[in-house]
Coordinates of C-alpha atoms in Angstrom, one line a residue:
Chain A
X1 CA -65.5 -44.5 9.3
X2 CA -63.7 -41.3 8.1
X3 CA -61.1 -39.7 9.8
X4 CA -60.4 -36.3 10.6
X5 CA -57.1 -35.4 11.7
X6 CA -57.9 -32.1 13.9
X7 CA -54.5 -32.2 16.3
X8 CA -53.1 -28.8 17.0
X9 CA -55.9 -26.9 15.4
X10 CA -57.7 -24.3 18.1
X11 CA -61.4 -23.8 17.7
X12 CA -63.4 -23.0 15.5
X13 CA -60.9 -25.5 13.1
X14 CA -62.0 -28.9 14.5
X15 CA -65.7 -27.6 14.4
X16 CA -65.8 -26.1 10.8
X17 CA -63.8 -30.0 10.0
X18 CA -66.5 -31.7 11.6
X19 CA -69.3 -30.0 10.2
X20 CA -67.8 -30.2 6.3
X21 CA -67.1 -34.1 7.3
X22 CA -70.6 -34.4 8.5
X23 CA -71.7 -32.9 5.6
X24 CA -69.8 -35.6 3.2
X25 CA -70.6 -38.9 5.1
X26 CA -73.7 -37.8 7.6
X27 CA -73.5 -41.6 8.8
X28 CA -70.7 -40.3 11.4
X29 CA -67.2 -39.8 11.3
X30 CA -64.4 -40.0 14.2
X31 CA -62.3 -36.7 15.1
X32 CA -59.0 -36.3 16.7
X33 CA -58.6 -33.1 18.5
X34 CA -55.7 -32.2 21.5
X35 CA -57.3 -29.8 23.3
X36 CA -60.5 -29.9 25.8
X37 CA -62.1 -26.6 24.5
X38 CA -61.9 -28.3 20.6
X39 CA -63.0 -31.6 22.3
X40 CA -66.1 -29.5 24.3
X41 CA -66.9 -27.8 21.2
X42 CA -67.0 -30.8 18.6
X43 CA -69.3 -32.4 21.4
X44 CA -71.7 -29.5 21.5
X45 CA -71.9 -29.1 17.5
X46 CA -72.5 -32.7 17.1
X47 CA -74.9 -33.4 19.5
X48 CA -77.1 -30.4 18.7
X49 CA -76.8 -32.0 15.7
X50 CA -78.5 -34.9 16.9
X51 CA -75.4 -37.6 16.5
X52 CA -74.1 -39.5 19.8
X53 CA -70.5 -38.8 20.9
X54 CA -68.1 -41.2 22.2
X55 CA -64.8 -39.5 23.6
X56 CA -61.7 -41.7 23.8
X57 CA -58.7 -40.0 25.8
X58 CA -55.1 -40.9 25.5
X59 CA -51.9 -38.8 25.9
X60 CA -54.1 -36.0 26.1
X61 CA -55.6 -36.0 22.6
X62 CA -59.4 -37.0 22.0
X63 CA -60.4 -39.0 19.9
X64 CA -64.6 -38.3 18.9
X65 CA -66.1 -40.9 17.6
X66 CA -69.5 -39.2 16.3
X67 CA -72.3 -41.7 15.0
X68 CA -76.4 -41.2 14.3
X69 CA -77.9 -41.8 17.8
Chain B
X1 CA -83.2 -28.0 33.2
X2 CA -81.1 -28.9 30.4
X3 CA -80.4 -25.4 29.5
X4 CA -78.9 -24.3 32.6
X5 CA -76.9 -27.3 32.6
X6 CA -75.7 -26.7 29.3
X7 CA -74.7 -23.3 29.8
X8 CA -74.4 -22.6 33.4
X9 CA -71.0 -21.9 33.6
X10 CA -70.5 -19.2 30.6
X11 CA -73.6 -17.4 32.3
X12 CA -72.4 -17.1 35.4
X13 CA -69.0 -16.0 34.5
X14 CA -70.4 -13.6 32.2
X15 CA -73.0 -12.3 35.7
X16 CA -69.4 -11.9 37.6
X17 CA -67.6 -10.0 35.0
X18 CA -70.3 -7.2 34.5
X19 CA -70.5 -7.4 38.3
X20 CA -66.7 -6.6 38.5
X21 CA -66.6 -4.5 35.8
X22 CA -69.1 -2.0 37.9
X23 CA -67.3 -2.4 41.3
X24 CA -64.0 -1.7 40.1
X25 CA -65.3 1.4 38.5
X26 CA -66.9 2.0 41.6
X27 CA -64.1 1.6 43.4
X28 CA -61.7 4.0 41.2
X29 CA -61.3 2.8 37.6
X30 CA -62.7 5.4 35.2
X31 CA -65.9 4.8 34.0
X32 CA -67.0 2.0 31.9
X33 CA -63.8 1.2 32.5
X34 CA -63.8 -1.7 34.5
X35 CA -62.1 -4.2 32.5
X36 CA -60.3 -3.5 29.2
X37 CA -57.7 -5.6 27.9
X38 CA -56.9 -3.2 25.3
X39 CA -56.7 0.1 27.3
X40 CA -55.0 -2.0 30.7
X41 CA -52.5 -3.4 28.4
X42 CA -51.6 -0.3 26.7
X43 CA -51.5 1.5 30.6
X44 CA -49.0 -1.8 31.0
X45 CA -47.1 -0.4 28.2
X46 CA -46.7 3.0 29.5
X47 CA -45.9 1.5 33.2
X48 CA -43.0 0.1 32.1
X49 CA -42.1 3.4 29.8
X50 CA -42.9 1.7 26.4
X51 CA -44.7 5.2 25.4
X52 CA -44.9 8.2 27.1
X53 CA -48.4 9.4 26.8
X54 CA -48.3 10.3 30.7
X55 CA -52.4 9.3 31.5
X56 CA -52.4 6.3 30.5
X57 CA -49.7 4.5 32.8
X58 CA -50.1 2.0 35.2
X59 CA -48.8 -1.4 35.6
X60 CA -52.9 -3.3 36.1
X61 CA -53.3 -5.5 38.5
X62 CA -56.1 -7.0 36.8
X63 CA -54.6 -8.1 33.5
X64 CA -51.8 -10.0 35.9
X65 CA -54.6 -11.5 37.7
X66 CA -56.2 -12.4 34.7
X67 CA -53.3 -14.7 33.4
X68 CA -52.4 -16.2 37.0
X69 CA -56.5 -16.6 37.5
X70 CA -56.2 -18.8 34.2
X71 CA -53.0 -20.4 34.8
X72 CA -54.4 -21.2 38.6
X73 CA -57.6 -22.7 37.0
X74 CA -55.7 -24.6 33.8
X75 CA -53.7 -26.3 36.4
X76 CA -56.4 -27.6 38.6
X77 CA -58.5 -28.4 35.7
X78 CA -55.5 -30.6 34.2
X79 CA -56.0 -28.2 31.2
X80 CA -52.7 -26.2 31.5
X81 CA -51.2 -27.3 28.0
X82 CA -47.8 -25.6 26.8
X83 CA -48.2 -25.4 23.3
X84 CA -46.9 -23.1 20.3
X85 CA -45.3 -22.8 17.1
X86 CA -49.1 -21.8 15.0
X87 CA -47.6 -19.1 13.0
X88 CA -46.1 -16.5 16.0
X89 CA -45.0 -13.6 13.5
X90 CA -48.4 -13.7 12.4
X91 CA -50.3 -13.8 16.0
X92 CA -47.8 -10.8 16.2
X93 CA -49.0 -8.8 13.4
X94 CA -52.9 -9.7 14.6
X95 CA -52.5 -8.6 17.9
X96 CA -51.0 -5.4 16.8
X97 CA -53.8 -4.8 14.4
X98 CA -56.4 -5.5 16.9
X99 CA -54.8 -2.8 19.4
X100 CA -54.8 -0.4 16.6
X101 CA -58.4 -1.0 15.6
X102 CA -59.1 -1.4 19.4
X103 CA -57.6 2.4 20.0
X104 CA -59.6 4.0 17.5
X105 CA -62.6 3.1 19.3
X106 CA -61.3 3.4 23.0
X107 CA -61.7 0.1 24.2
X108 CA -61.5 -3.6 23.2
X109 CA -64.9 -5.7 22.9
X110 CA -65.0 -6.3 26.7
X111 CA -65.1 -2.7 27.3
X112 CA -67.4 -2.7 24.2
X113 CA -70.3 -4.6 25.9
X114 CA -69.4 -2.5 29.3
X115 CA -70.0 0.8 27.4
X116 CA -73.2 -0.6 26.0
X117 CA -74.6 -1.5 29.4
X118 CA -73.7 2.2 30.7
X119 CA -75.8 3.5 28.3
X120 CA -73.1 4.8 25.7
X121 CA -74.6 5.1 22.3
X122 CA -71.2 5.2 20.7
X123 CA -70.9 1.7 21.8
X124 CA -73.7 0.9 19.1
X125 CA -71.8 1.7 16.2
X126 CA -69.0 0.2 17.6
X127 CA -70.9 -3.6 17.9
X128 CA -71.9 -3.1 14.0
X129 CA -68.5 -2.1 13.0
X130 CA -67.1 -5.5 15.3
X131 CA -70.0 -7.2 13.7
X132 CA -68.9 -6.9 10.5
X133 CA -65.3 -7.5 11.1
X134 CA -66.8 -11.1 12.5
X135 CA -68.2 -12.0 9.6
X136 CA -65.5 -11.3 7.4
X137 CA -62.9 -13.3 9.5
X138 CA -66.1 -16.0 9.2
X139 CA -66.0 -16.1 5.5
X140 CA -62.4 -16.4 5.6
X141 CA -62.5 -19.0 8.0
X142 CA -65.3 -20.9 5.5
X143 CA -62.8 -20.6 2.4
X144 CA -60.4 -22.6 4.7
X145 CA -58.6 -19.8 6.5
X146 CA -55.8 -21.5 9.4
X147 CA -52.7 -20.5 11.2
X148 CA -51.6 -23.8 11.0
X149 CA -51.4 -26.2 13.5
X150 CA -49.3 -25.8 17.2
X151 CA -46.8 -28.9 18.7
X152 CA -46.4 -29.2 22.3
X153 CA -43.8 -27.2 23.8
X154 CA -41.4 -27.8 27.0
X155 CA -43.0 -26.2 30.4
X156 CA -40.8 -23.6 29.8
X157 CA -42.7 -22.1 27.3
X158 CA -46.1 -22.5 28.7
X159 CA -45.1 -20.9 31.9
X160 CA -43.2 -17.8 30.4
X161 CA -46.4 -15.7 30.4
X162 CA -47.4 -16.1 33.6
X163 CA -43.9 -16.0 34.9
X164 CA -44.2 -12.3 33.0
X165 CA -47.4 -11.2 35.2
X166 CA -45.2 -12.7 38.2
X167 CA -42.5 -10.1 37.6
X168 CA -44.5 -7.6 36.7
X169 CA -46.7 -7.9 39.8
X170 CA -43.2 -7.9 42.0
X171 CA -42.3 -4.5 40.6
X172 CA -45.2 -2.9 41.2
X173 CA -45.9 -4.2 44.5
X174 CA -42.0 -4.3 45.7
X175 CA -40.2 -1.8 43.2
X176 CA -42.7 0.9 42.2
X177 CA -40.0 3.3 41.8
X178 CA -38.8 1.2 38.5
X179 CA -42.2 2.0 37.5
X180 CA -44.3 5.2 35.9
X181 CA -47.7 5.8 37.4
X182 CA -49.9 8.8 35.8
X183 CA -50.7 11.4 37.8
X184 CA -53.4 12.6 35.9
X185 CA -55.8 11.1 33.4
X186 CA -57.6 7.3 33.1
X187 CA -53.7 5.9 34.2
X188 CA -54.3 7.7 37.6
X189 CA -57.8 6.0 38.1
X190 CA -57.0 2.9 39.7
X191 CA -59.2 0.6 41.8
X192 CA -57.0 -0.4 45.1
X193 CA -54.5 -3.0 44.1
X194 CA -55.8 -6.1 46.2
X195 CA -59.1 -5.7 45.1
X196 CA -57.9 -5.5 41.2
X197 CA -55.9 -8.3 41.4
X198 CA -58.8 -10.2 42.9
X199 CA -61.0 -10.0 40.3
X200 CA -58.3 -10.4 38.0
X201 CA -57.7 -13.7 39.5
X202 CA -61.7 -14.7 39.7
X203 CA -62.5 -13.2 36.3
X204 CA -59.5 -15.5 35.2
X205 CA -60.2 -18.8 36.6
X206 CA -63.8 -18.2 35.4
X207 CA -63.5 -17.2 32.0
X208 CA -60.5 -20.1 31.7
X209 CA -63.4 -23.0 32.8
X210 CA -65.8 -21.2 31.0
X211 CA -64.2 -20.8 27.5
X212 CA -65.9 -17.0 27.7
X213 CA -64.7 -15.1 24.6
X214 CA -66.6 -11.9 23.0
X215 CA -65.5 -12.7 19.3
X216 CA -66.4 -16.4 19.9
X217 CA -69.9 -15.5 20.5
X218 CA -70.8 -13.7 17.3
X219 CA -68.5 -16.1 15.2
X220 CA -70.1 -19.4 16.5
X221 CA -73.7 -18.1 16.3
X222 CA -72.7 -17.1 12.5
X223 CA -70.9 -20.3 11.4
X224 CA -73.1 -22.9 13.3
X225 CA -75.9 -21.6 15.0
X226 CA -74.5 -22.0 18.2
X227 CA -75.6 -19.6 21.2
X228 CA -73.6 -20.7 24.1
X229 CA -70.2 -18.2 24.1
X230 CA -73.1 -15.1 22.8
X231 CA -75.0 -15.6 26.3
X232 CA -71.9 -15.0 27.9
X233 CA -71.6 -11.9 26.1
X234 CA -75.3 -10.9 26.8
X235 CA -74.4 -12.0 30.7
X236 CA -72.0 -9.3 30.8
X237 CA -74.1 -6.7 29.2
X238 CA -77.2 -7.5 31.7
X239 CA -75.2 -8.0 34.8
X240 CA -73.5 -4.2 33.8
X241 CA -76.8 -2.7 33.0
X242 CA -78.6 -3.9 36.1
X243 CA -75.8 -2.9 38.5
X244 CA -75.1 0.7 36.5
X245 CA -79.2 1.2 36.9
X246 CA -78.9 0.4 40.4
X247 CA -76.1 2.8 41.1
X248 CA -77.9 5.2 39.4
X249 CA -74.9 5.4 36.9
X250 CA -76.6 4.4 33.7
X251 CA -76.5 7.7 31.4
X252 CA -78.0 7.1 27.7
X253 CA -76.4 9.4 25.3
X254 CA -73.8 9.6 22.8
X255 CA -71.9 13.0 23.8
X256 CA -69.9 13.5 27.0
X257 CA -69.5 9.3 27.6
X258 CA -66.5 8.9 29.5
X259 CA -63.2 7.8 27.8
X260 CA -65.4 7.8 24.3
X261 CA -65.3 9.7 21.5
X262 CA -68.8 10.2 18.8
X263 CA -66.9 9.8 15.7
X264 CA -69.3 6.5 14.6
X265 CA -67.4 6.2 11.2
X266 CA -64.3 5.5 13.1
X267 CA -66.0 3.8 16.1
X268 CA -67.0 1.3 13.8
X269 CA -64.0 1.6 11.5
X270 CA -61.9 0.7 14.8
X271 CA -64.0 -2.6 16.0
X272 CA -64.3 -4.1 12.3
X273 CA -60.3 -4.4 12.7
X274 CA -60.7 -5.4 16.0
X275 CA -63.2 -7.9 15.2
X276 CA -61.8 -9.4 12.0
X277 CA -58.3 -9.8 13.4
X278 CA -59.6 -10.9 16.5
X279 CA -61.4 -14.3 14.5
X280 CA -58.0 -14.7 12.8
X281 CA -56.5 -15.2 15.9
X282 CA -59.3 -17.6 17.3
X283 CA -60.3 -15.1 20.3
X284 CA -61.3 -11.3 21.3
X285 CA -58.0 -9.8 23.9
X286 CA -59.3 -11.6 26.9
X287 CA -59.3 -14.7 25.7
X288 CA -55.9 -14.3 23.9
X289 CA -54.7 -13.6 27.9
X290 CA -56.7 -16.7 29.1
X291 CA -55.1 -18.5 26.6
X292 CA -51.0 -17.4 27.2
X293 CA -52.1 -18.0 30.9
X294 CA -53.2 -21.6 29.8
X295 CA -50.1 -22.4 28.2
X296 CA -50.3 -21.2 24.5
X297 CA -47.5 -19.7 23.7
X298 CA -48.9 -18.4 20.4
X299 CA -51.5 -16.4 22.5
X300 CA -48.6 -15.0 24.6
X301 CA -47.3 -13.8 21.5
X302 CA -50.4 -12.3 20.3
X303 CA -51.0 -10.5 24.0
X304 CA -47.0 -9.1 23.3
X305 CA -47.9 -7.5 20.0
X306 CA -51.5 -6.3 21.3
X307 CA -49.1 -4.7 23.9
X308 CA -46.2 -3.6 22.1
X309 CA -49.0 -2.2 19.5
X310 CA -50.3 -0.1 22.2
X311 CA -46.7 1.4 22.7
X312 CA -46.5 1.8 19.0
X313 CA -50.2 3.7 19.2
X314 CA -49.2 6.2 21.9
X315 CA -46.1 7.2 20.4
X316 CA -47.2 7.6 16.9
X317 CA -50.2 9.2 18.0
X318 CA -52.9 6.4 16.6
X319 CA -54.7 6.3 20.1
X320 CA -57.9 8.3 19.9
X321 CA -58.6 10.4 22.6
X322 CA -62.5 12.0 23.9
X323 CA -61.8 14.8 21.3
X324 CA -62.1 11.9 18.8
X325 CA -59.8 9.9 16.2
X326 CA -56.2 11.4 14.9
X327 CA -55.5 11.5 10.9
X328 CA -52.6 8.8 12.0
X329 CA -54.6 7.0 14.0
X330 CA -57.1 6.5 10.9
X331 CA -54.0 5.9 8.4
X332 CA -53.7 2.6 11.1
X333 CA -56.7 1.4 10.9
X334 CA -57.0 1.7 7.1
X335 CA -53.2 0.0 6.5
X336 CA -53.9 -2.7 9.1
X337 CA -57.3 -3.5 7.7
X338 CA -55.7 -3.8 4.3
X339 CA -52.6 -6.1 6.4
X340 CA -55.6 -7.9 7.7
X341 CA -56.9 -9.2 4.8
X342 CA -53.9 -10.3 3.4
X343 CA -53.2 -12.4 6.1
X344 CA -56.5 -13.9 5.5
X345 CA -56.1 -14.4 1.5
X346 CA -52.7 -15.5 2.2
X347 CA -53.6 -18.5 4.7
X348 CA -56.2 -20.2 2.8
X349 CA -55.6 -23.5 2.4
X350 CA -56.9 -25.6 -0.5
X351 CA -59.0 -28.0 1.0
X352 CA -58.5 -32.0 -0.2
X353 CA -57.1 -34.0 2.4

């Protein structure tokens, strides 16, 4: 699954990543973000979108993994 | 219901600002007044004797409520995050712009939707003009536009902007005489202090759990057809317009609005800036001081040039006034879009990788 490396980016970053990831390899992808506002967001975007989201905490970052429900 | 569910929280924070926003004017802001970031940052700047335009002075208790009503929220929410180090000098330059842009039109987008919902028709031209600026900092944004990213930072840093509001709050309440309070003017109109700082502190917590951000709205609808900060935004404007109708103090005109000018060149001159800066930093002025209360230092730097802007505004005569815009203040807004954009061009990043 690709990886997107969003750590230390503040929103709309990790969004506009997702959204040109999902674009490339619409299967799903898995996101790293550090922040609960980017971790909300990517949730919202990709779930609108129709994908399933699976958030993985640890050491306070995220890690999305986003995959066709 | 799903919807509620989904956007509950941004609503209702939204429904308590505008019902602030009207009972602090009620109570003795000016009118349409009853939060600003921009204009209560700038009266912060003259409190301390950064300018000395001599109405617009007074150390706000509701911007200090605003960052400890974050911090307070962050902290309970396990969400308080000291971070920096996402270009500073930059954030610096931003906020400064913004407060230029945000001076020309007399208020920052807050006030923006406030004016709207008292009926002020200069408020119109001031929403296209912030419009606008949106969707530049958008395009920018699509063509891989970033401040780089921020590290985590010792406590320390985190806490220095609240620790700010804390001192700031001890002079007024302990040591006014270090202060300058206007006599006269929009500085002199002040809601009582525990009553500010209240809603400060609610407005805060609120608008920390519920992300609410007036730039945020316009830029996610725009980039991903998402509605969910722009119903915050149209919270506000409601709860304002049904509480202003109510009062009786809804008046729908473009002449004699108070603290407003009807130059609509400018007005929407000044909110492009604010608007296209605003994206570059990632958030309108409130959320920049949700933010520095949250932890990010990056924000606190962007609230210190926002406010050290301000200064700059008064004493180089930029600030417009009811009479309408300055030929300095226009200068501004010209350069600083112009500095603007050349922070955008210059922080593209190729994309690969």
């Amino acid at each position: 699954m690709k990886h997107i490396d969003a750590i230390g980016l503040s929103c709309p970053q990790p969004v506009l990543l997702c959204k040109k990831a999902l674009a490339a390899s619409p299967e799903g992808i898995e996101i790293e973000v550090d922040n609960t506002t980017a971790c909300g967001n990517v949730t919202r975007f990709a779930e609108n979108l129709g994908y399933k989201v699976t958030v993985k905490e640890a050491d306070g970052t995220y890690l999305l993994a986003i995959a066709k429900a | 219901m799903s919807f509620l569910k989904k956007h509950w929280q941004v609503i209702l924070t939204g429904l308590v600002v505008g019902a602030f926003a009207v009972a602090l004017s009620a109570l003795g802001n000016p009118a349409n007044m009853g939060f600003c970031i921009a204009c209560f940052l700038r009266d912060i700047a003259g409190g301390v004797g950064l300018h000395r335009a001599e109405v617009v002075q007074y150390v706000r208790p509701e911007i200090i409520g605003l960052v400890l009503g974050a911090m307070i929220a962050a902290l309970i929410g396990k969400e308080f995050k000291p971070t920096g180090g996402s270009s500073p000098m930059t954030r610096f330059v931003l906020g400064f712009g913004v407060m230029v842009g945000a001076l020309m039109f007399l208020g920052c987008p807050l006030r923006m939707v406030i004016r709207l919902g008292g009926g002020d028709l200069n408020a119109v031209f001031g929403l296209v003009g912030f419009a606008a600026g949106i969707l530049l900092g958008v395009a920018a944004l699509n063509k891989g536009f970033s401040l780089k990213r921020s590290y985590a930072m010792p406590a320390l840093e985190g806490y220095a902007t609240p620790a700010i509001s804390i001192a700031l709050l001890v002079a007024l309440v302990c040591f006014p005489a270090l202060l300058f309070f206007s006599e006269k003017g929009p500085g002199s109109m002040r809601a009582p202090l525990l009553f500010a700082l209240a809603a400060g502190l609610i407005v805060g917590a609120l608008a920390q759990r519920s992300r609410l951000c007036m730039v945020g709205g316009i830029r996610d609808a725009a980039m991903f057809k998402d509605y969910h900060l722009l119903l915050g935004f149209a919270a506000i404007l409601v709860a304002v317009l049904i509480r202003n109708l109510a009062l009786g103090k809804f008046t729908l005109s473009m002449a004699k609005q108070p603290v407003a000018h009807t130059d609509g060149l400018w007005n929407a001159l000044g909110m492009l800036l604010v608007g296209f800066a605003s994206v570059l930093l990632g958030g309108c002025p409130l959320r920049q001081l949700i933010l520095a209360g949250s932890g990010s230092a990056d924000s606190g730097v962007a609230v210190i040039g926002m406010t050290v802007g301000a200064a700059f505004c008064h004493n180089f005569k930029l600030a417009s006034s009811a009479d309408g815009p300055t030929p300095n203040g226009k200068i501004a807004v010209i350069l600083f879009l112009v500095i603007t954009a050349v922070i955008a061009v210059c922080n593209l990043q190729k994309e690969k990788e």
